[in-house]
Short mmCIF file of C-alpha atoms in Angstrom, two decimals:
data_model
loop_
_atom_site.label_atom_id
_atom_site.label_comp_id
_atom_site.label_asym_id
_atom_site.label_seq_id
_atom_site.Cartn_x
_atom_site.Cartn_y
_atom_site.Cartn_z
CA UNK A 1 38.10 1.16 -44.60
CA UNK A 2 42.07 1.01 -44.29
CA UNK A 3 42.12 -2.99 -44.50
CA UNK A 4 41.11 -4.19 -48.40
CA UNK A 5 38.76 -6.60 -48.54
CA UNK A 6 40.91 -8.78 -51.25
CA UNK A 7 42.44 -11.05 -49.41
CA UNK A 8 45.77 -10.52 -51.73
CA UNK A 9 45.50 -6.54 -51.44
CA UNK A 10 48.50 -4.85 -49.64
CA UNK A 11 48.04 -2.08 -46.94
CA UNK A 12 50.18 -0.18 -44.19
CA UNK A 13 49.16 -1.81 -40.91
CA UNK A 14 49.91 1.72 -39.33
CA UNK A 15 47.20 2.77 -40.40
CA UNK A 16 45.61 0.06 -38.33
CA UNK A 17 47.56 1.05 -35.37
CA UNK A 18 47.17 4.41 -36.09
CA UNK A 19 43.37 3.97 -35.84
CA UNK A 20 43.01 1.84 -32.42
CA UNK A 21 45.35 3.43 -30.92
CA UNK A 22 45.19 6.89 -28.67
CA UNK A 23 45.71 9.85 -31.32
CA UNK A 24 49.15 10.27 -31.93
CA UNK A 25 51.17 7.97 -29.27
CA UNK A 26 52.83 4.97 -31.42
CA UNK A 27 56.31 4.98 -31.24
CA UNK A 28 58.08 2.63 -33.48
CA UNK A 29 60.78 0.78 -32.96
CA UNK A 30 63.52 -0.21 -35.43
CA UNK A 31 61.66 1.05 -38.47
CA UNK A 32 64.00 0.48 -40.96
CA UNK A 33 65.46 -3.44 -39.83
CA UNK A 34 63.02 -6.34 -41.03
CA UNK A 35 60.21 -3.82 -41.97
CA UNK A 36 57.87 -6.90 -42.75
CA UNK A 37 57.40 -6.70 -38.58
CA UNK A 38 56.14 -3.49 -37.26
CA UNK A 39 56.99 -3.35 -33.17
CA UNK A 40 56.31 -0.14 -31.12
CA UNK A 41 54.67 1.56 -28.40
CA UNK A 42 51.78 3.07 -27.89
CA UNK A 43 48.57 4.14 -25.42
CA UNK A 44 45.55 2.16 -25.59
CA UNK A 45 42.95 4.39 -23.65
CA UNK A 46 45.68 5.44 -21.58
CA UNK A 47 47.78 3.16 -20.71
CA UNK A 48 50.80 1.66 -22.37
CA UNK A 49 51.31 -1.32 -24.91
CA UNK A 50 53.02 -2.89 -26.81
CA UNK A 51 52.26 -3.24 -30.27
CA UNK A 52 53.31 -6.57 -32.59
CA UNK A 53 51.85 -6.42 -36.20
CA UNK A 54 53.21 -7.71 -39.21
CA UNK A 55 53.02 -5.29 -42.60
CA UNK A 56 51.17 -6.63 -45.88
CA UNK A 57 52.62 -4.07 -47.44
CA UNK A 58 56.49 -5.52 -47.37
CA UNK A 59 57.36 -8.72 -48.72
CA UNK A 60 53.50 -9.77 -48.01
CA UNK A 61 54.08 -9.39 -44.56
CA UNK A 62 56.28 -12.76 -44.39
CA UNK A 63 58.00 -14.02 -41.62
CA UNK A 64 61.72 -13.90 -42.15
CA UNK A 65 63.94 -15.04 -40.10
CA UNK A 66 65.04 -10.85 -38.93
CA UNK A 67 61.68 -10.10 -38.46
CA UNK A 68 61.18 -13.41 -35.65
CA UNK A 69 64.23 -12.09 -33.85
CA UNK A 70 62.63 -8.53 -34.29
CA UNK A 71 59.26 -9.52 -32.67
CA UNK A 72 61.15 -11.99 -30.24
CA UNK A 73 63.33 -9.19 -29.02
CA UNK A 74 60.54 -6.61 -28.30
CA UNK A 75 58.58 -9.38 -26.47
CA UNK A 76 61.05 -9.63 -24.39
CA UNK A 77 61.63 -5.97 -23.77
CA UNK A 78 57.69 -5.81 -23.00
CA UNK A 79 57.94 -8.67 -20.52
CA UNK A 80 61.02 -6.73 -18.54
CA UNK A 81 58.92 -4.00 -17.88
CA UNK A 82 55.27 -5.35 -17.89
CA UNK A 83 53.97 -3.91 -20.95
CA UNK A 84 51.02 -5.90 -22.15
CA UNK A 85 51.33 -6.62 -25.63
CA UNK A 86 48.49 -6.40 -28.63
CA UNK A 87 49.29 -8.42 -31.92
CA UNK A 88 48.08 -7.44 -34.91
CA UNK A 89 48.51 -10.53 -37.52
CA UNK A 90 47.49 -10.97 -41.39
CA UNK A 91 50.49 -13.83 -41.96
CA UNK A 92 50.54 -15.68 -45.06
CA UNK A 93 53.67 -17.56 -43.79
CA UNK A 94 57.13 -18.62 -42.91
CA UNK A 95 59.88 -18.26 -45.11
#
């Protein structure tokens, strides 16, 4: 229900996150800098994650150059600690 099924429609992939994730346990990170990239944490059945997803509902969910450095930079904050990471993607491109 949360993801439209025109290809072209936008939607907030938190509430994706929101519903695969445990209730309540997403923590985003860096909200407000390249919002076309959502990055957090979060619980999946327990255990922590890390969560990569791009947002349809900014720019079309693009790939800017901020928002690669964004993703790159949490990736590599995940890999530091061991975090497993789960990508969400619905990419139309590159800019």
């Amino acid at each position: 229900d949360v993801v439209p099924f025109a290809p072209n429609a936008a939607y907030d992939v938190r509430d994706v996150i929101d519903g695969i994730v445990d209730a309540g346990t997403f923590f985003e990170i860096k909200a407000r800098w390249a919002e076309e990239i959502v990055v957090g944490l979060a619980r999946l059945d327990g255990r922590v994650v890390g969560i990569v997803a791009n947002q349809p509902s900014v720019r079309s969910g693009a790939i800017f150059v901020d928002s690669a450095d964004k993703a790159a930079r949490f990736v590599s904050l995940c890999d530091a600690f061991g975090i497993p990471l789960v990508f969400l993607q619905d990419v139309p491109g590159f800019m």
